[in-house]
Every structure is written in structure tokens, then in C-alpha cells.
Short mmCIF file of C-alpha atoms and ligand atoms in Angstrom, two decimals:
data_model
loop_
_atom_site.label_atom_id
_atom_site.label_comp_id
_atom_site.label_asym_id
_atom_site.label_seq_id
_atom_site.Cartn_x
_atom_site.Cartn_y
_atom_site.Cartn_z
CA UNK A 1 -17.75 -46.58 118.87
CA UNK A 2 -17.13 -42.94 117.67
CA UNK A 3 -13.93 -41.17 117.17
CA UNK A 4 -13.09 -38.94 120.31
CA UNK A 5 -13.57 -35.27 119.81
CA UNK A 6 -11.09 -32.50 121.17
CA UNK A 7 -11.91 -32.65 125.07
CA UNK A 8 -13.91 -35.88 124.93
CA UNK A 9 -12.75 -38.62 126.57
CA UNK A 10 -14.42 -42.23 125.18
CA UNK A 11 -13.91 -45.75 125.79
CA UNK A 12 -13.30 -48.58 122.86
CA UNK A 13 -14.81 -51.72 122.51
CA UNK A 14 -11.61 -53.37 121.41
CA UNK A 15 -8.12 -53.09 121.28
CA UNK A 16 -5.42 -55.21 119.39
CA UNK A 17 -1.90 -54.34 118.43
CA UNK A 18 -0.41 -55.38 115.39
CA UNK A 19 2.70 -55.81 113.51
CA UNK A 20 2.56 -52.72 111.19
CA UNK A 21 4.59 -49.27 109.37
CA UNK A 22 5.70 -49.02 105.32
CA UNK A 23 9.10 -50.11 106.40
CA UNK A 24 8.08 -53.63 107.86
CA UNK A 25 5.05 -53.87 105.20
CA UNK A 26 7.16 -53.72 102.37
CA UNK A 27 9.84 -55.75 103.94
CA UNK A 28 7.07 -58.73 104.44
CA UNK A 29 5.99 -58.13 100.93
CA UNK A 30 9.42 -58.54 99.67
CA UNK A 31 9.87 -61.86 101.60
CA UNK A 32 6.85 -63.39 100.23
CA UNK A 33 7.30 -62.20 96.77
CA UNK A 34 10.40 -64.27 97.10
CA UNK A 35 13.31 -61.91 97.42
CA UNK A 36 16.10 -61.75 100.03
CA UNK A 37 15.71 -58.77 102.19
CA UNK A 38 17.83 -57.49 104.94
CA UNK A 39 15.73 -54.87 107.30
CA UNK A 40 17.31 -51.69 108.77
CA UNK A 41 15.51 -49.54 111.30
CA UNK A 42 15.31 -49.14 115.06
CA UNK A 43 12.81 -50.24 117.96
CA UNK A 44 12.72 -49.80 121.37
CA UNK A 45 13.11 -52.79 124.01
CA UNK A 46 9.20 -52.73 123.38
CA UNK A 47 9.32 -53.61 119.73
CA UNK A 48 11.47 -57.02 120.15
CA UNK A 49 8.10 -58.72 119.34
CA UNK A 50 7.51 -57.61 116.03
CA UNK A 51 11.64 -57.99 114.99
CA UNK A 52 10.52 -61.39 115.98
CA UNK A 53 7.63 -61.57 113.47
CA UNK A 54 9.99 -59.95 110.86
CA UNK A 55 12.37 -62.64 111.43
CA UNK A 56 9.72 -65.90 111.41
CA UNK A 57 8.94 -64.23 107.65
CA UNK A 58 12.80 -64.78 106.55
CA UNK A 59 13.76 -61.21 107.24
CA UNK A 60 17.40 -60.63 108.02
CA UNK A 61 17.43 -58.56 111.02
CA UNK A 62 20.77 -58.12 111.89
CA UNK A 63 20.41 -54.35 110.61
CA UNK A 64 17.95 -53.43 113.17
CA UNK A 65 19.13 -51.64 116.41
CA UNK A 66 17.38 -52.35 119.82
CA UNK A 67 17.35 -48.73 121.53
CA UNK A 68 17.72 -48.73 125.17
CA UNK A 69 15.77 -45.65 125.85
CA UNK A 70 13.65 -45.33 122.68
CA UNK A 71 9.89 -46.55 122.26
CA UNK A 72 8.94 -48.64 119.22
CA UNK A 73 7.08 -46.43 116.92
CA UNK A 74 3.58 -46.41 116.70
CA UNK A 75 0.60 -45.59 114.99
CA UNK A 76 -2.58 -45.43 117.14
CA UNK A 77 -5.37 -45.96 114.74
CA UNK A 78 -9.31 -45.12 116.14
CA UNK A 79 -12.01 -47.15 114.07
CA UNK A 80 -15.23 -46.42 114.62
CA UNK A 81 -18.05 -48.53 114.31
CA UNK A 82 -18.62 -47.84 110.43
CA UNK A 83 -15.40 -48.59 109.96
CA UNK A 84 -14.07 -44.92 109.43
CA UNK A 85 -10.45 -44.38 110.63
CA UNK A 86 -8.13 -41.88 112.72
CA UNK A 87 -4.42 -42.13 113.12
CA UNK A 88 -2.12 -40.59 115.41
CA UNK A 89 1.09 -41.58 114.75
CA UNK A 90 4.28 -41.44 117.06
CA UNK A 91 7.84 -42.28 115.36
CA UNK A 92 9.12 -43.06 118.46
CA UNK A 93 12.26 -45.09 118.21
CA UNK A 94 11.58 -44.45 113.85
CA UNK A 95 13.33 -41.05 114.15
CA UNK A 96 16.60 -42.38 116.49
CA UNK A 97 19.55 -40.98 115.42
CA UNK A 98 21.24 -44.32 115.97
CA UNK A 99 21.00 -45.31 112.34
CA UNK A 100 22.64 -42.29 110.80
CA UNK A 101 25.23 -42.83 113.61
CA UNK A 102 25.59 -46.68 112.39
CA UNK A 103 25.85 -45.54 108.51
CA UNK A 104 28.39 -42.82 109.06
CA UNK A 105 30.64 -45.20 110.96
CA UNK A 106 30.84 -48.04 108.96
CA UNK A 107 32.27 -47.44 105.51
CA UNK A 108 29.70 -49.20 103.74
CA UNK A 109 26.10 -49.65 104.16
CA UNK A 110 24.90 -52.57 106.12
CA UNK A 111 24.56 -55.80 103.93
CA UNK A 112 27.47 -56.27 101.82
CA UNK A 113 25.54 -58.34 99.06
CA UNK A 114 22.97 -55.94 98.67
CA UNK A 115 22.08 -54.94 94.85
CA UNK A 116 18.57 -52.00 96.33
CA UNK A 117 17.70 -50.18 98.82
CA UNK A 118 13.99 -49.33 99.41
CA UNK A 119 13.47 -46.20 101.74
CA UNK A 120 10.41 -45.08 102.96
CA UNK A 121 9.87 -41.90 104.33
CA UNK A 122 9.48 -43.16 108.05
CA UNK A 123 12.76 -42.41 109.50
CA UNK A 124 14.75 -39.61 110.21
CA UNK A 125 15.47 -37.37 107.46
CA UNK A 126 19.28 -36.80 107.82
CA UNK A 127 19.29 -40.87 107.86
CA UNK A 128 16.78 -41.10 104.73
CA UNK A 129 19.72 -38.78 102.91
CA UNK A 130 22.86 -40.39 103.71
CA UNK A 131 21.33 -43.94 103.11
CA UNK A 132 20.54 -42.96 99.67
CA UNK A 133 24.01 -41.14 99.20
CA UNK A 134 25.98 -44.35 100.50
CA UNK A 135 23.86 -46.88 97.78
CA UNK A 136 24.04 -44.35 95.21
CA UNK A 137 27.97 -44.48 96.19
CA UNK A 138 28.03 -48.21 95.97
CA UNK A 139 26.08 -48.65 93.01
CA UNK A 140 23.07 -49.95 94.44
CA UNK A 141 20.01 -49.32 92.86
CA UNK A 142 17.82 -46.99 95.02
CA UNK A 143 13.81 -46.76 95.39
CA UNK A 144 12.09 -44.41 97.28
CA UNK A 145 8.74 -44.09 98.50
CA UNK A 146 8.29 -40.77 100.19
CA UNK A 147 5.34 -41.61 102.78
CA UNK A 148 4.33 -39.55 104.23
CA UNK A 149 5.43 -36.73 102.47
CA UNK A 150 8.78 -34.83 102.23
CA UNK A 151 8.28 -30.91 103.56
CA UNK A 152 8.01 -28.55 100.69
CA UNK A 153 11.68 -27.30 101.34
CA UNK A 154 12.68 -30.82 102.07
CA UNK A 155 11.71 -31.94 98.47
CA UNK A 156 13.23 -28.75 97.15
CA UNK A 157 16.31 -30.06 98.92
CA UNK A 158 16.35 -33.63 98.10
CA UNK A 159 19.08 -35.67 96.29
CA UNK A 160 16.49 -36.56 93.81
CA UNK A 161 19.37 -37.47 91.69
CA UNK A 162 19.98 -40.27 93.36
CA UNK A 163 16.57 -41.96 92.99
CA UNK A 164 16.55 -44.44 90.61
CA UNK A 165 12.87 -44.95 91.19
CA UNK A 166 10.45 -43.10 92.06
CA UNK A 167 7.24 -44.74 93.96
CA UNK A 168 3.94 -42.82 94.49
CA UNK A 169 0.13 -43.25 95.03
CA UNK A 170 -2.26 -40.53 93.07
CA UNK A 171 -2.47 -38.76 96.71
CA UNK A 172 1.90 -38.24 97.03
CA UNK A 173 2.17 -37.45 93.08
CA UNK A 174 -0.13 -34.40 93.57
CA UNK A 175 1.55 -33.66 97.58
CA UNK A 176 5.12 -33.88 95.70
CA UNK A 177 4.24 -31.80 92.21
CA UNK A 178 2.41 -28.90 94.64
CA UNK A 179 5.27 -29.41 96.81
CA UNK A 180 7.93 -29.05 93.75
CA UNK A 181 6.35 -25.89 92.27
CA UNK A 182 6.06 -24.05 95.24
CA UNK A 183 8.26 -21.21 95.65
CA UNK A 184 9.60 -22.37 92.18
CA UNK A 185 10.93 -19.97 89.19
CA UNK A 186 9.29 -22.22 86.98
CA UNK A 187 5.95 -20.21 86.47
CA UNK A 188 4.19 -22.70 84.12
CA UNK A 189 4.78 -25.68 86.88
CA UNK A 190 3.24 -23.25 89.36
CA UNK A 191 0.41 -21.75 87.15
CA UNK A 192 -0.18 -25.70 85.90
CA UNK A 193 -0.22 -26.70 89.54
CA UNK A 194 -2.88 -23.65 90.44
CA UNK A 195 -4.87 -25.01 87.97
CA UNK A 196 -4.56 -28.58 88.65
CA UNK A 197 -8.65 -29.25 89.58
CA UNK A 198 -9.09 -28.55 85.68
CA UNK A 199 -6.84 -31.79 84.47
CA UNK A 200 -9.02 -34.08 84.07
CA UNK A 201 -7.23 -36.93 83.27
CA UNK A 202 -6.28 -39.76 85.68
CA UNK A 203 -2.35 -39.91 84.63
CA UNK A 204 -2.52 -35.68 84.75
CA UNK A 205 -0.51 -35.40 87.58
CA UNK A 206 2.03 -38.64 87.35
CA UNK A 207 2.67 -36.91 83.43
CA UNK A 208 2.97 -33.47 85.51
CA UNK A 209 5.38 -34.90 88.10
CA UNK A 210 7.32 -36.69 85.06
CA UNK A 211 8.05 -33.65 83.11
CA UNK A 212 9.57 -31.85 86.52
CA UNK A 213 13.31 -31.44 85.92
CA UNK A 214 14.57 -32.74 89.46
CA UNK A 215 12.90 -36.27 87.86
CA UNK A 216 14.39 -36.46 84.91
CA UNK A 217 16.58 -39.39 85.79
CA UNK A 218 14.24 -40.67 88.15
CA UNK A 219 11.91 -43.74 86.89
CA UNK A 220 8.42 -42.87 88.16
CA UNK A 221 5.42 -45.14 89.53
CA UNK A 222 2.80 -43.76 90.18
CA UNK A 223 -0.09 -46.31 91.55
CA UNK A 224 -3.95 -45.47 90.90
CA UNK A 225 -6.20 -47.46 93.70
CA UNK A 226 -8.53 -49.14 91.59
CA UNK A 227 -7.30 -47.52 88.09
CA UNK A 228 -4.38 -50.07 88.31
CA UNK A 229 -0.79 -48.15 87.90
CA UNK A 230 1.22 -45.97 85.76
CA UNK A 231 5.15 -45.95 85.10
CA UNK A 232 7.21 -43.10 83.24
CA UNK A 233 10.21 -45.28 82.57
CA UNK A 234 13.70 -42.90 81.58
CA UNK A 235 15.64 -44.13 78.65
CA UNK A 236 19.13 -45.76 79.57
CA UNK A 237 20.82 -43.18 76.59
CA UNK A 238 18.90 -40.26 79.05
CA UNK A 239 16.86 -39.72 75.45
CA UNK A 240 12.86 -39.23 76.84
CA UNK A 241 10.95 -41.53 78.30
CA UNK A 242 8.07 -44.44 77.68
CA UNK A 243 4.95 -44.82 79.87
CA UNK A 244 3.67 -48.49 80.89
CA UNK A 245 -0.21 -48.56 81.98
CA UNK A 246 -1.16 -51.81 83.67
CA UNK A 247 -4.90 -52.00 84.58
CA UNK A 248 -6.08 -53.32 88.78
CA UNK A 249 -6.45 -56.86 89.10
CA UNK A 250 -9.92 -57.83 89.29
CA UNK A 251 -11.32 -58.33 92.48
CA UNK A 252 -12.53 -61.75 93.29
CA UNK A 253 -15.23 -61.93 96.15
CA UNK A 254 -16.83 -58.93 97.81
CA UNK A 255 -14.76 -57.69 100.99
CA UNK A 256 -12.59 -54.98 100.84
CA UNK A 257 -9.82 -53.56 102.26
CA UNK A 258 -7.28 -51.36 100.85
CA UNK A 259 -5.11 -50.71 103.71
CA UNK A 260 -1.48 -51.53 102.91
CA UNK A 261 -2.09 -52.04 99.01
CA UNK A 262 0.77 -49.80 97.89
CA UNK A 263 3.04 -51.21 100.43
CA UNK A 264 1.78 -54.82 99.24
CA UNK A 265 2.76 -53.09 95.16
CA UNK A 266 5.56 -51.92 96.20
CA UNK A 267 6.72 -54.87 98.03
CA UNK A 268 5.96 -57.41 94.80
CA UNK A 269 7.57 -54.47 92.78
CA UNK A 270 10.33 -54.54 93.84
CA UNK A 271 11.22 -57.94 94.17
CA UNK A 272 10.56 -57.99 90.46
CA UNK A 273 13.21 -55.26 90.16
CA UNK A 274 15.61 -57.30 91.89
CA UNK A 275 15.67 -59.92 88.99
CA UNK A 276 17.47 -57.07 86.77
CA UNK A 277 20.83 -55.34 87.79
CA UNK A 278 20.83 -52.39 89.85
CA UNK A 279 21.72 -50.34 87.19
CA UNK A 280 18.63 -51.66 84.73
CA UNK A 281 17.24 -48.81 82.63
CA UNK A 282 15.38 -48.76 79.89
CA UNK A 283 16.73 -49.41 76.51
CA UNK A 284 19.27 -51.36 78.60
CA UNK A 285 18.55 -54.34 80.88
CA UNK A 286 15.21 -53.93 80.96
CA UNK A 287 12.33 -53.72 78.37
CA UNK A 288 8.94 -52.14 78.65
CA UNK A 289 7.56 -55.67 78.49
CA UNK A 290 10.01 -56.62 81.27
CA UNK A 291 8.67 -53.62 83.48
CA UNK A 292 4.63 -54.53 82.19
CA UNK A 293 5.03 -58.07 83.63
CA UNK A 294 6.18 -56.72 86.88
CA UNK A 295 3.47 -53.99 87.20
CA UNK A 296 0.96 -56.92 86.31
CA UNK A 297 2.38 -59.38 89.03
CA UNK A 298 2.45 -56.05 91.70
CA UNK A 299 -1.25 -54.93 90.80
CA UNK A 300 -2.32 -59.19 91.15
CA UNK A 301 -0.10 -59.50 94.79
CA UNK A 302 -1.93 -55.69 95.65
CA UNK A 303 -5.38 -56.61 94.70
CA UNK A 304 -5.48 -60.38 96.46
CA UNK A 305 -4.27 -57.73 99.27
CA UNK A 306 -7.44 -55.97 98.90
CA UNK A 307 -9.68 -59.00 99.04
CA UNK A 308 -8.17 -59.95 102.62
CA UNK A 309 -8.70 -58.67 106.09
CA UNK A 310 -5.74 -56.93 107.50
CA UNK A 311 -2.69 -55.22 106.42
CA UNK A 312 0.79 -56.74 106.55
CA UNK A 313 -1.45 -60.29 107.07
CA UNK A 314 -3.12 -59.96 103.87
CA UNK A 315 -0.21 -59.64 101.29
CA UNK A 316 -0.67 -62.66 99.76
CA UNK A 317 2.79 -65.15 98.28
CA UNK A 318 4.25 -65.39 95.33
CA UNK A 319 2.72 -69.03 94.20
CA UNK A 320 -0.58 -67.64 95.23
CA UNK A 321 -0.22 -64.58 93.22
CA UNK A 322 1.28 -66.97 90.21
CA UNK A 323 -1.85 -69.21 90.38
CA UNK A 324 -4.34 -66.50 90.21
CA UNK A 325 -2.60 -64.66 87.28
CA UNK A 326 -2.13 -68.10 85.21
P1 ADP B 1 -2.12 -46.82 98.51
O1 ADP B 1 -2.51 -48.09 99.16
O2 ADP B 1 -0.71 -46.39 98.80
O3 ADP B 1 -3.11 -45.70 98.70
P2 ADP B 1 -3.24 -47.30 95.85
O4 ADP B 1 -4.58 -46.97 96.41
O5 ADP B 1 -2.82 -46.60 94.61
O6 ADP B 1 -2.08 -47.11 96.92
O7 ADP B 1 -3.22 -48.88 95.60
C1 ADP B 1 -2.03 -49.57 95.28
C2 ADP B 1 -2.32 -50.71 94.33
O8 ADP B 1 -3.25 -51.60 94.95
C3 ADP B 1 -2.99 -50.29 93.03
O9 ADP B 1 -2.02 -49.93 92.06
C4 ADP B 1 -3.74 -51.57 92.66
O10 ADP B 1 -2.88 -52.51 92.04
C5 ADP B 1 -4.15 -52.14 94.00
N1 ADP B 1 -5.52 -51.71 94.37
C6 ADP B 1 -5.88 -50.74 95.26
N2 ADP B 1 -7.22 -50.61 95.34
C7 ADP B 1 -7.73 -51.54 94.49
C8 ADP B 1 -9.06 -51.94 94.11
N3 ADP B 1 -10.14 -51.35 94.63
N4 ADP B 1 -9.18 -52.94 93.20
C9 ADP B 1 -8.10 -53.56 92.67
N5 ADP B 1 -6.85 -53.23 92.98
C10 ADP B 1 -6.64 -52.24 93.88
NA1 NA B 2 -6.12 -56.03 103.16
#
């Protein structure tokens, strides 16, 4: 099968639906890594199938909202027959204002216990904000992933101040440092970001991103495909920062597939994280050794990803991970 072309209407061999999105990706991760994980988002009547599959992997649901007169979002993915792919995606019931609606009522966010909050970039913006405003305002301990990527005046507006950590592939570093300099008075980020092509070296842009001032309390991780990862950890007395580099697993067998790695990483990640107290830094509660083994552990769970078929199917559990790293 090909791709369809503007005005071309074609027929496909196959068709399956799946269980998919960063949200419920790195929610399965979490469960299988072994941490407790409470999952907040809304479908549409349409989508009670895959809270089901969410809750058969030990995910509370009780923070999801049914909409009456949303659809489920989707992402319609073409494959063609060597294996190239095209997405169309439709946030459907993802962008419901329901959520916000939820947070601002309730005087807390939804799970009492919780210590993090992981927040993808899937669901409404306005929601996205006042989730991370609420943790940040009950001392939880928040991680963002910003896929896909923040609007150049949304990142110049974002409360990157309240991101304790920062997680990015190669592809969202350089989206979010081009995004960052633009229209900024800072003329050497935008003349180092014009001539971005010319560094060279693979952690250029996570050190470029690093040094920006709206991320100077924010850890950063920046993830490298098969270059393993990269983390630009703050100190807890706000006095510079360390980097941890963690070489890829190595591969075992020949298949590949790399779809949902970095949701598998960030999953595994941070499941790790929620070992330490939400307030961990640096120089605190954590060491660079204590941040190392968790980047190793991430980049094993990621890579068995890569040696399996399928996305959220292929992140692999935590004793499986533990045997292949021992
Ligand atoms: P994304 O899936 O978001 O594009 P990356 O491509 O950076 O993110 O991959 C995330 C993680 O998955 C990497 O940090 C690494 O641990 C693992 N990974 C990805 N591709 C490979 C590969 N070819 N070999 C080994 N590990 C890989
Ligand atoms: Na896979």
C-alpha cells in the first residue's frame, strides 16, 4: 500500500486499532516499571475500551472523565508497504475542557497521595498550566514532556518555573531552544540558534537548551535514539549544574522498532524518580549515581522496547528489564 496523495483516494490492506497516545504509554510504562499511577484525561463513550485496558494494567482510573458528546482522541496512522508512516492526529475528547473544569473545582488535584505529576503535551493547554500550578502548589514534584511541541509564544509563556524536570528527545530540544530564542533579546541564543547546523556535537543542543535562563531550575533529559541519553541535573543549593551520560542498551536480536521508546524512557524514568521525594535535587536526596542508575534501568526498559513489535505492547516489566541488566 502507498500513502494517499492530496485528491487520491486508496484502499488499505489492513486495519487494526490499538490502545495508544504519550499519556496512556507512559502511564503503562509506569505500571510495569512498578509504580502506582493514577491516570487523568478524558475519552469519549467510544474510548471505554481502552480505560478498560488501562485498568487490566493496574491503572487507577478514577481520574478519567467519560464525555458524553466528545470522541476519544485519535491518531490515524497510514503505513505503507515499506513500512514508512503518516499520522493524522485528532485530539478529540484530549482537548475537553472538562478537566480544567474538574481541577478548578476541586481544591486539590485529583489523587490525594500523589508525590508527581507527569504531563504530556496532549491535552488542552489552559489544563496542561493549571495542572502544573496546582502540584507545584502542593509540593508535588512535576515532569513534563512537551510532545508535541509548545507554540513558540506558548513556550515564551510557560510556567517553566514550575518544572522540576524537564523531558526531551534530540528532535523537542532543538523545536524548544529555536522556539526559546525566537523573538528573544538574547542575541547570542538567537545568533547560536541561526547557527545551530555548525554544532557538531551530539549533546550541542541539550547543553544549549541547559544554559537558557527559563531552565535554570529545571532538571533536563534530553534522550538520544540510539546515542543513549543525557541529563543536566540543577544543584539543590541552585549553584550550576552536573551532566549524567548513560550510553543505549545494546540491542539483542535484529528487529526494530522505535515507536514509543521515549514514552517507554520516560515511563521507567520516572518510576525511578518516584523512589526519591518530590522535592529530590541534586546535592540533596539524590546523587548523580542515584540519577545514572535510573537513566541505565530507562535506556534497558527503552531498548527491550525497541527489540519488540508494537508500541504500548512492547514496553517490557520491571523483572524483565532487571534480568537483562544483571
Ligand atoms: P523518541 O522515541 O521520543 O524519539 P529517542 O529516539 O531518543 O526518543 O529514544 C528514547 C530512548 O530509547 C533512548 O534514550 C534509548 O534509551 C532508547 N533507544 C531508542 N532507539 C534505540 C536504539 N536504536 N538502540 C538502543 N536504544 C534505543
Ligand atoms: Na517497539
Amino acid at each position: 500500500m502507498n500513502i494517499s496523495m492530496p485528491g487520491e483516494t486508496i484502499s488499505s490492506k489492513r486495519y487494526e486499532s490499538r490502545v495508544g497516545g504519550k499519556g496512556a504509554n507512559q502511564a503503562v510504562a509506569i505500571a510495569r516499571a512498578g509504580g502506582t499511577i493514577e491516570f487523568c484525561g478524558t475519552v469519549g463513550k467510544d474510548g471505554e475500551w481502552i480505560v478498560e485496558y488501562m485498568k487490566k494494567h493496574g491503572i487507577d482510573i478514577s481520574g478519567i472523565i467519560v464525555s458524553e458528546d466528545e470522541t476519544t482522541g485519535r491518531a490515524i496512522i497510514q503505513v505503507s508497504d515499506d513500512g514508512e508512516n503518516s499520522i493524522i492526529l485528532f485530539p478529540g475528547a484530549n482537548h475537553s475542557e472538562l478537566h480544567e473544569k474538574r481541577i478548578a473545582l476541586s481544591c486539590q488535584l485529583w489523587f490525594p497521595e500523589a508525590t508527581h505529576l507527569l504531563l504530556q503535551n496532549e491535552i488542552n493547554y489552559q489544563s496542561t498550566l493549571t495542572s502544573l500550578f496546582k502540584a507545584k502548589e502542593e509540593g508535588l514534584c512535576t515532569i513534563f514532556n512537551p510532545s508535541p511541541m509548545l507554540s513558540p509564544a506558548q513556550i515564551h509563556a510557560f510556567l517553566w518555573d514550575k518544572v522540576d524536570w524537564l523531558l526531551v528527545n534530540e528532535g523537542e530540544a532543538e523545536a524548544l531552544y529555536r522556539g526559546s530564542c525566537t523573538g528573544s533579546q538574547d542575541s547570542t541564543a538567537l545568533r547560536d540558534s541561526q547557527n545551530f547546523s555548525t554544532t557538531s556535537v551530539k549533546d550541542g543542543i541539550a547543553s544549549l537548551l541547559a544554559s537558557l535562563d527559563a531552565f535554570k531550575n529545571t532538571n533536563i533529559i534530553c534522550t538520544l535514539g540510539a546515542d543513549g541519553v543525557l541529563a543536566y541535573l540543577r544543584r539543590s543549593d541552585g549553584n550550576g549544574s552536573a551532566s549524567v551520560y548513560r550510553p543505549a542498551a545494546r540491542l539483542q536480536g535484529i528487529f526494530r522498532d522505535t515507536t514509543g521508546a521515549g514514552d517507554c524512557f520516560t515511563g521507567y524514568f520516572v518510576s525511578g524518580l518516584m523512589k526519591y521525594p518530590p522535592d529530590a535535587r541534586l546535592g540533596g536526596d539524590v546523587s548523580e549515581e542515584d540519577i545514572a542508575r535510573i537513566l541505565e534501568v530507562s535506556n534497558q526498559a527503552a531498548g527491550m522496547s525497541v527489540e519488540r513489535p508494537g508500541t504500548i505492547d512492547s514496553i517490557p516489566t520491571r523483572d524483565e528489564v532487571e534480568q537483562r541488566i544483571n
